[in-house]
Amino acid sequence: MLPHFEASLDFAQQLDKLDPLSDFKNQFHFPQHKGQSAIYFCGNSLGLQPKSVATAVETELTTWKELAVGGYFNGPNPWLHYQEYLKPSLAKLVGAKEIEVSAMNALTVNLHLLMLSFYRPTKDRFKIIMEAGAFPSDQYAVETLVKHFGLNPSEAIIEIAPLEGKKTLSTDQIVNTIEELGDTLSMVLFGGINYYTGQFFDLKAITHATHKVGAIAGFDLAHVTGNIPLSLHEWEVDFAAWCSYKYLNAGPGAVGGFFIHEKHAVNPTIPRLAGWWGNDEKERFKMEKGFIPKTNASGWNISTAQVFNMVGLKASLSIIELADINRIREKSIVLTAYLAFLLNQLDRISFEIITPEDKDQRGAQLSLYFKERAKEIHQKLIDNGVIVDYREPGVIRVAPAPLYCSFEDVFKFYEILKTNF
Ligand SMILES: *Cc1c(COP(=O)(O)O)cnc(C)c1O
């Protein structure tokens, strides 16, 4: 149940006092604006730096300095097993078994690798469903994937666009498209949350419908992991990948994570592009011919653990673990609803919140569509120490990440808009 909201600083501060996560913001560095911490509503693009990261990096630098190659086996976090340290937290965040998750590379690379394992087009079954207006990197990945198989993107890729007059999709519309394609459908590759509209899709319903026609369900969870808790194992999602620099606060270009459902992860016959880090560890250093995959998600790992690009992730995951993703989500629902409530009080600027109103169809982010003055409003926010991003045409995305944003931040944001426009 949401509280009865009020548009006052007092009320916002009351909510902060009642918030069990309010102290977590002290664990992060904030960009400064005129000598004060900025209001940072851009965690959907790049999460803030946890203060613990610097020491964590220092630790690995010291291990490298003092132990050199010995760091793989000794030191505080032997590098040989670096992925293993991340698995318990990653598994909890996405609702998986530890054997179903791992970390490597970056998001788009992982999407390519997973799609190469699971997209097995035949003469009759080769179509891929995506949401129209998917993140560009995902569009390029799927386009080049089908070309790689000698197929024509305009025939193989089916994009689902909002109906006339709508900004977002309904689950029925998605399910109907899946059913219509039936046994010509090979794979669904959907964003979990659309980066532009902020709409969170019903992954369970999409997966169920996809399996009913005998196809594979894969998701890009860039905007979901660390934002909304999931149950990927229970929903029987086939595969998923995400980046670690948005709501996971692991730093720019941090190593991404991925999920492969147990039923596939344990199966060594699933085709994949391999490297030694995915090989059975008992055999790895024998340096013999013949790839023997690990029988878990790490069987998809390829290269040596990128330790320095995982240090931030390890540090950040331990903060998220303490905060607990379910409590993060509980706060987030109220925080974003408060933001929506305040925005709806503004009557002198004209805009539309294109993100769904239903809490089950959105995470932390609200996307505001301004028919006019969007750039001017964006600039005014920046001049007043608010960091949000702007996407053509005329959308300002506002994402109060609950780990380090407060109700007072949301109120101040509203006040800046109210006094300036
Ligand atoms: C952020 C984001 C990406 C970025 O991919 P990288 O390979 O990490 O650069 C891709 N897809 C979606 C949906 C995103 O939100």
Coordinates of C-alpha atoms and ligand atoms in Angstrom, one line a residue:
M1 CA 0.0 0.0 0.0
L2 CA 1.3 3.4 -0.9
P3 CA 1.1 6.2 1.7
H4 CA -1.1 9.2 1.1
F5 CA 1.5 11.6 -0.5
E6 CA 2.0 15.3 0.2
A7 CA 4.0 17.8 -1.9
S8 CA 6.1 19.2 0.9
L9 CA 9.7 19.0 2.0
D10 CA 8.6 18.0 5.5
F11 CA 6.7 15.1 4.2
A12 CA 9.6 13.9 2.0
Q13 CA 11.9 14.1 5.0
Q14 CA 9.5 12.0 7.0
L15 CA 9.6 9.3 4.3
D16 CA 13.4 9.4 4.5
K17 CA 13.3 9.0 8.3
L18 CA 11.1 5.9 7.9
D19 CA 13.3 4.4 5.1
P20 CA 15.4 1.5 6.3
L21 CA 17.8 2.0 3.4
S22 CA 18.4 5.8 3.8
D23 CA 21.9 5.3 5.1
F24 CA 23.1 3.4 2.1
K25 CA 23.6 6.7 0.2
N26 CA 26.7 7.3 2.5
Q27 CA 28.4 4.4 0.8
F28 CA 28.6 6.1 -2.5
H29 CA 30.5 9.0 -4.0
F30 CA 28.3 11.7 -5.6
P31 CA 29.4 14.1 -8.4
Q32 CA 29.6 17.6 -7.0
H33 CA 27.8 20.7 -8.1
K34 CA 28.7 24.1 -6.6
G35 CA 30.1 22.4 -3.6
Q36 CA 27.2 20.1 -3.0
S37 CA 26.3 16.6 -4.0
A38 CA 24.3 16.6 -7.2
I39 CA 20.9 15.0 -7.3
Y40 CA 21.8 11.9 -9.3
F41 CA 18.8 10.4 -11.3
C42 CA 21.0 8.8 -13.9
G43 CA 21.8 5.4 -12.3
N44 CA 19.9 3.8 -15.3
S45 CA 22.9 4.9 -17.4
L46 CA 25.9 4.7 -15.0
G47 CA 25.5 3.8 -11.3
L48 CA 27.5 5.8 -8.7
Q49 CA 30.9 4.6 -7.4
P50 CA 30.7 2.8 -4.1
K51 CA 33.3 4.2 -1.7
S52 CA 34.6 0.6 -1.1
V53 CA 35.8 0.2 -4.7
A54 CA 39.0 2.2 -4.3
T55 CA 40.3 -0.1 -1.5
A56 CA 39.1 -3.2 -3.4
V57 CA 41.1 -2.1 -6.5
E58 CA 44.1 -1.3 -4.2
T59 CA 43.9 -4.8 -2.8
E60 CA 44.2 -6.4 -6.2
L61 CA 47.0 -4.0 -7.2
T62 CA 48.9 -5.1 -4.1
T63 CA 48.4 -8.8 -4.9
W64 CA 49.6 -8.3 -8.4
K65 CA 52.6 -6.2 -7.1
E66 CA 53.6 -8.7 -4.4
L67 CA 52.5 -12.1 -5.7
A68 CA 52.5 -11.6 -9.5
V69 CA 51.4 -14.8 -11.1
G70 CA 50.9 -16.2 -7.6
G71 CA 47.8 -14.0 -7.4
Y72 CA 45.8 -16.6 -9.3
F73 CA 46.1 -19.0 -6.4
N74 CA 46.9 -16.9 -3.3
G75 CA 46.1 -13.5 -2.0
P76 CA 42.8 -12.3 -0.5
N77 CA 40.7 -13.3 -3.7
P78 CA 42.6 -15.8 -5.8
W79 CA 41.9 -14.7 -9.4
L80 CA 41.5 -18.2 -10.7
H81 CA 38.1 -18.3 -9.1
Y82 CA 37.0 -14.7 -9.5
Q83 CA 33.7 -15.4 -11.2
E84 CA 32.8 -17.7 -8.3
Y85 CA 32.8 -14.8 -5.8
L86 CA 30.0 -13.1 -7.8
K87 CA 27.7 -16.0 -8.3
P88 CA 25.8 -16.1 -5.0
S89 CA 24.8 -12.4 -5.3
L90 CA 24.0 -12.5 -9.0
A91 CA 21.9 -15.7 -8.5
K92 CA 19.8 -13.9 -5.8
L93 CA 19.3 -10.8 -7.9
V94 CA 17.9 -12.7 -10.9
G95 CA 16.3 -15.6 -9.1
A96 CA 18.6 -18.3 -10.3
K97 CA 20.6 -21.2 -9.0
E98 CA 24.3 -20.4 -8.7
I99 CA 25.1 -22.9 -11.5
E100 CA 22.9 -20.8 -13.8
V101 CA 24.9 -17.6 -13.7
S102 CA 28.4 -16.3 -14.4
A103 CA 30.1 -13.1 -15.4
M104 CA 32.3 -12.3 -18.4
N105 CA 32.9 -9.7 -21.2
A106 CA 30.3 -7.0 -21.7
L107 CA 26.6 -7.1 -22.5
T108 CA 26.4 -7.0 -26.3
V109 CA 29.3 -9.5 -26.6
N110 CA 27.4 -11.9 -24.3
L111 CA 24.2 -11.5 -26.2
H112 CA 26.0 -12.5 -29.3
L113 CA 27.6 -15.5 -27.7
L114 CA 24.3 -16.7 -26.1
M115 CA 22.3 -16.1 -29.3
L116 CA 24.9 -18.2 -31.2
S117 CA 24.2 -21.0 -28.8
F118 CA 20.4 -20.8 -28.8
Y119 CA 19.4 -19.4 -32.2
R120 CA 19.4 -22.4 -34.5
P121 CA 17.4 -21.3 -37.5
T122 CA 16.0 -23.8 -40.0
K123 CA 14.3 -23.3 -43.3
D124 CA 10.9 -23.0 -41.7
R125 CA 11.7 -21.8 -38.2
F126 CA 14.0 -18.8 -38.3
K127 CA 12.1 -15.7 -37.0
I128 CA 13.1 -13.6 -34.1
I129 CA 10.7 -11.3 -32.2
M130 CA 12.1 -8.1 -30.6
E131 CA 10.4 -4.9 -29.3
A132 CA 10.4 -2.1 -31.8
G133 CA 12.8 0.6 -30.6
A134 CA 15.0 -1.8 -28.7
F135 CA 18.4 -0.4 -27.5
P136 CA 20.5 0.2 -30.7
S137 CA 23.2 -2.3 -29.7
D138 CA 20.6 -5.1 -29.4
Q139 CA 19.2 -4.1 -32.8
Y140 CA 22.6 -4.3 -34.4
A141 CA 23.3 -7.6 -32.6
V142 CA 20.2 -9.3 -33.9
E143 CA 20.5 -7.8 -37.4
T144 CA 24.1 -9.0 -37.8
L145 CA 23.2 -12.4 -36.2
V146 CA 20.6 -13.2 -38.9
K147 CA 22.9 -11.9 -41.6
H148 CA 25.6 -14.2 -40.2
F149 CA 23.2 -17.1 -41.0
G150 CA 22.6 -15.8 -44.5
L151 CA 19.1 -14.5 -43.7
N152 CA 17.4 -11.3 -44.6
P153 CA 16.8 -9.1 -41.5
S154 CA 13.6 -7.7 -42.9
E155 CA 12.1 -11.2 -43.2
A156 CA 13.7 -12.8 -40.1
I157 CA 13.2 -10.0 -37.5
I158 CA 9.7 -9.2 -36.4
E159 CA 9.4 -6.0 -34.3
I160 CA 6.4 -5.4 -32.1
A161 CA 5.5 -1.7 -32.0
P162 CA 2.9 0.1 -29.8
L163 CA -0.6 0.2 -31.3
E164 CA -1.9 3.4 -32.8
G165 CA -2.0 6.1 -30.1
K166 CA -0.1 4.1 -27.5
K167 CA 3.4 4.5 -26.2
T168 CA 3.9 1.1 -24.7
L169 CA 3.1 -2.6 -25.4
S170 CA 0.5 -4.8 -23.8
T171 CA 1.3 -8.4 -22.8
D172 CA -1.6 -9.6 -24.9
Q173 CA -0.2 -7.9 -28.0
I174 CA 3.2 -9.6 -27.4
V175 CA 1.6 -13.0 -26.7
N176 CA -0.6 -12.7 -29.8
T177 CA 2.4 -12.0 -32.0
I178 CA 4.2 -15.0 -30.6
E179 CA 1.1 -17.2 -31.3
E180 CA 0.6 -15.8 -34.8
L181 CA 4.2 -16.7 -35.7
G182 CA 3.8 -20.1 -34.2
D183 CA 6.2 -22.7 -35.6
T184 CA 8.1 -20.1 -37.7
L185 CA 9.3 -18.5 -34.5
S186 CA 12.8 -19.5 -33.4
M187 CA 13.6 -17.0 -30.6
V188 CA 12.2 -14.1 -28.7
L189 CA 14.9 -11.5 -27.7
F190 CA 13.3 -8.8 -25.7
G191 CA 14.5 -6.1 -23.4
G192 CA 13.4 -6.8 -19.8
I193 CA 12.8 -3.0 -19.4
N194 CA 12.7 -0.9 -22.6
Y195 CA 15.5 1.7 -22.0
Y196 CA 13.4 4.5 -23.6
T197 CA 9.9 4.1 -22.2
G198 CA 10.9 2.4 -19.0
Q199 CA 8.3 -0.3 -19.5
F200 CA 9.0 -3.5 -17.7
F201 CA 7.6 -6.5 -19.6
D202 CA 6.0 -9.6 -18.2
L203 CA 8.9 -12.0 -18.7
K204 CA 7.0 -15.0 -17.3
A205 CA 4.1 -14.6 -19.7
I206 CA 6.4 -14.0 -22.7
T207 CA 8.5 -17.0 -21.8
H208 CA 5.5 -19.2 -21.4
A209 CA 4.0 -18.2 -24.7
T210 CA 7.3 -18.6 -26.4
H211 CA 7.8 -22.1 -25.1
K212 CA 4.2 -23.1 -26.2
V213 CA 5.2 -22.5 -29.8
G214 CA 8.5 -24.4 -29.3
A215 CA 10.8 -21.3 -29.4
I216 CA 13.6 -20.0 -27.2
A217 CA 13.1 -17.0 -24.8
G218 CA 16.1 -14.7 -24.2
F219 CA 16.1 -11.3 -22.4
D220 CA 18.4 -8.3 -22.2
L221 CA 18.2 -7.3 -18.5
A222 CA 20.4 -4.2 -18.7
H223 CA 17.8 -2.0 -17.0
V224 CA 16.4 -4.7 -14.7
T225 CA 19.2 -6.4 -12.8
G226 CA 19.6 -4.6 -9.5
N227 CA 16.4 -2.7 -10.1
I228 CA 13.6 -5.3 -10.0
P229 CA 14.0 -8.8 -8.4
L230 CA 13.4 -11.7 -10.9
S231 CA 12.7 -15.4 -10.9
L232 CA 14.4 -16.5 -14.0
H233 CA 14.8 -20.1 -13.0
E234 CA 11.2 -20.6 -12.0
W235 CA 9.9 -18.7 -15.1
E236 CA 12.0 -21.1 -17.2
V237 CA 13.7 -18.3 -19.1
D238 CA 16.2 -19.9 -21.5
F239 CA 18.9 -17.2 -21.3
A240 CA 19.6 -13.6 -20.3
A241 CA 22.4 -11.1 -20.2
W242 CA 22.9 -7.8 -18.5
C243 CA 25.5 -5.1 -17.9
S244 CA 26.9 -4.2 -14.5
Y245 CA 27.4 -0.5 -14.8
K246 CA 23.7 0.6 -14.5
Y247 CA 21.8 -0.4 -11.4
L248 CA 24.7 -2.6 -10.3
N249 CA 27.1 0.3 -9.9
A250 CA 30.2 -1.7 -11.0
G251 CA 31.8 1.1 -13.0
P252 CA 32.1 2.0 -16.7
G253 CA 32.7 -1.0 -18.9
A254 CA 32.5 -3.4 -16.0
V255 CA 32.2 -7.1 -16.8
G256 CA 28.6 -8.2 -17.6
G257 CA 26.6 -11.1 -16.2
F258 CA 24.5 -13.8 -17.8
F259 CA 22.0 -16.5 -17.0
I260 CA 21.5 -19.9 -18.7
H261 CA 18.7 -22.0 -17.4
E262 CA 19.8 -25.2 -15.6
K263 CA 18.2 -27.4 -18.3
H264 CA 20.7 -26.0 -20.8
A265 CA 23.6 -25.1 -18.5
V266 CA 24.3 -28.7 -17.6
N267 CA 24.1 -29.9 -21.2
P268 CA 27.6 -30.1 -22.7
T269 CA 26.1 -30.8 -26.2
I270 CA 24.7 -27.3 -26.6
P271 CA 26.9 -25.6 -29.2
R272 CA 29.0 -22.6 -28.1
L273 CA 32.1 -20.6 -28.9
A274 CA 34.6 -21.8 -26.4
G275 CA 37.8 -20.9 -24.6
W276 CA 39.8 -22.4 -21.8
W277 CA 38.0 -20.6 -19.0
G278 CA 34.9 -22.6 -19.9
N279 CA 36.7 -25.9 -19.8
D280 CA 36.4 -28.4 -17.1
E281 CA 38.9 -27.2 -14.5
K282 CA 40.4 -30.6 -13.8
E283 CA 41.4 -30.8 -17.5
R284 CA 42.1 -27.1 -18.2
F285 CA 45.8 -27.1 -17.4
K286 CA 46.6 -30.4 -19.1
M287 CA 46.5 -28.3 -22.3
E288 CA 45.1 -31.2 -24.3
K289 CA 42.9 -31.3 -27.4
G290 CA 39.2 -31.4 -27.1
F291 CA 37.0 -28.9 -25.3
I292 CA 35.2 -30.3 -22.3
P293 CA 32.7 -27.7 -21.0
K294 CA 32.0 -27.1 -17.4
T295 CA 28.4 -28.3 -16.8
N296 CA 27.1 -25.0 -15.5
A297 CA 26.9 -21.4 -16.9
S298 CA 30.6 -21.1 -16.6
G299 CA 30.9 -23.6 -19.4
W300 CA 30.2 -20.5 -21.6
N301 CA 33.1 -18.5 -20.0
I302 CA 35.9 -18.0 -22.6
S303 CA 38.8 -16.0 -21.3
T304 CA 40.8 -15.4 -18.2
A305 CA 38.8 -13.6 -15.6
Q306 CA 39.1 -9.8 -16.2
V307 CA 39.8 -9.1 -12.6
F308 CA 40.2 -5.3 -12.7
N309 CA 36.9 -5.0 -14.5
M310 CA 35.1 -7.2 -11.9
V311 CA 36.5 -5.6 -8.7
G312 CA 33.9 -2.9 -8.8
L313 CA 31.2 -5.5 -9.3
K314 CA 32.3 -7.6 -6.4
A315 CA 32.4 -4.5 -4.1
S316 CA 29.1 -3.2 -5.2
L317 CA 27.3 -6.6 -5.0
S318 CA 28.2 -6.9 -1.4
I319 CA 26.4 -3.6 -0.7
I320 CA 23.4 -4.7 -2.7
E321 CA 23.4 -7.9 -0.8
L322 CA 23.3 -6.1 2.5
A323 CA 20.5 -3.8 1.3
D324 CA 18.6 -6.8 -0.1
I325 CA 17.0 -6.5 -3.5
N326 CA 13.5 -7.0 -2.1
R327 CA 13.9 -4.1 0.2
I328 CA 15.4 -2.1 -2.6
R329 CA 12.4 -2.8 -4.8
E330 CA 10.0 -2.0 -1.9
K331 CA 11.6 1.4 -1.5
S332 CA 11.8 1.9 -5.3
I333 CA 8.1 1.4 -5.8
V334 CA 7.3 4.2 -3.3
L335 CA 10.1 6.5 -4.4
T336 CA 9.0 6.3 -8.1
A337 CA 5.3 6.7 -7.2
Y338 CA 6.2 9.8 -5.1
L339 CA 8.1 11.2 -8.2
A340 CA 5.0 10.5 -10.4
F341 CA 2.7 12.1 -7.8
L342 CA 4.8 15.3 -7.6
L343 CA 5.2 15.5 -11.4
N344 CA 1.4 15.3 -11.7
Q345 CA 1.2 18.5 -9.5
L346 CA 3.1 20.5 -12.1
D347 CA 0.5 22.3 -14.3
R348 CA 2.6 25.0 -16.0
I349 CA 4.7 22.7 -18.2
S350 CA 3.2 20.2 -20.5
F351 CA 4.6 16.7 -20.7
E352 CA 3.5 13.1 -20.6
I353 CA 4.9 10.3 -18.4
I354 CA 5.2 7.6 -21.1
T355 CA 6.3 4.9 -18.6
P356 CA 3.3 2.8 -17.5
E357 CA 1.5 3.9 -14.3
D358 CA 1.2 0.3 -13.1
K359 CA 4.1 -0.5 -10.6
D360 CA 4.3 -4.0 -12.0
Q361 CA 5.2 -2.6 -15.4
R362 CA 8.0 -0.3 -14.4
G363 CA 11.1 -0.1 -12.3
A364 CA 12.8 3.0 -10.9
Q365 CA 12.7 5.0 -14.1
L366 CA 10.1 7.4 -15.4
S367 CA 10.4 8.7 -19.0
L368 CA 9.0 12.2 -19.5
Y369 CA 8.0 13.2 -23.0
F370 CA 8.0 17.0 -23.6
K371 CA 6.5 18.1 -26.9
E372 CA 8.3 21.4 -26.5
R373 CA 11.1 23.0 -24.5
A374 CA 12.6 19.6 -23.6
K375 CA 16.2 20.7 -24.2
E376 CA 15.7 23.9 -22.2
I377 CA 14.2 22.0 -19.3
H378 CA 17.0 19.5 -19.4
Q379 CA 19.6 22.3 -19.3
K380 CA 17.8 24.0 -16.4
L381 CA 17.9 20.8 -14.4
I382 CA 21.6 20.5 -15.1
D383 CA 22.2 24.1 -14.1
N384 CA 20.5 23.3 -10.8
G385 CA 22.6 20.3 -10.0
V386 CA 20.3 17.5 -11.2
I387 CA 21.8 14.8 -13.4
V388 CA 19.3 13.2 -15.7
D389 CA 19.6 12.2 -19.3
Y390 CA 18.0 13.4 -22.5
R391 CA 17.0 11.2 -25.4
E392 CA 15.7 12.4 -28.8
P393 CA 12.9 13.2 -29.4
G394 CA 12.2 15.1 -26.3
V395 CA 12.4 12.5 -23.6
I396 CA 14.0 13.1 -20.2
R397 CA 14.6 9.9 -18.3
V398 CA 14.5 10.3 -14.5
A399 CA 15.6 7.3 -12.5
P400 CA 15.9 7.7 -8.7
A401 CA 17.9 4.6 -7.9
P402 CA 16.7 3.6 -4.4
L403 CA 20.1 2.7 -3.0
Y404 CA 21.4 6.3 -3.1
C405 CA 18.5 8.5 -3.9
S406 CA 16.2 9.9 -1.2
F407 CA 12.6 11.2 -1.1
E408 CA 14.1 14.6 -0.4
D409 CA 16.0 14.4 -3.7
V410 CA 12.8 13.7 -5.5
F411 CA 11.1 16.6 -3.8
K412 CA 13.9 19.0 -4.7
F413 CA 13.8 17.9 -8.3
Y414 CA 10.1 18.7 -8.3
E415 CA 10.7 22.1 -6.7
I416 CA 13.3 23.0 -9.3
L417 CA 10.8 22.3 -12.1
K418 CA 8.0 24.2 -10.2
T419 CA 10.0 27.3 -9.5
N420 CA 11.6 27.6 -13.0
F421 CA 8.7 26.7 -15.2
Ligands
LIG1 C1 23.0 -0.3 -21.7 C2 22.5 -1.3 -22.7 C3 23.4 -2.0 -23.6 C4 24.8 -1.7 -23.6 O1 25.6 -2.8 -24.0 P1 27.2 -2.9 -23.8 O2 27.5 -4.0 -24.7 O3 27.4 -3.0 -22.4 O4 27.8 -1.6 -24.3 C5 22.8 -2.9 -24.4 N1 21.5 -3.1 -24.4 C6 20.6 -2.5 -23.6 C7 19.2 -2.8 -23.6 C8 21.1 -1.6 -22.7 O5 20.3 -0.9 -21.9

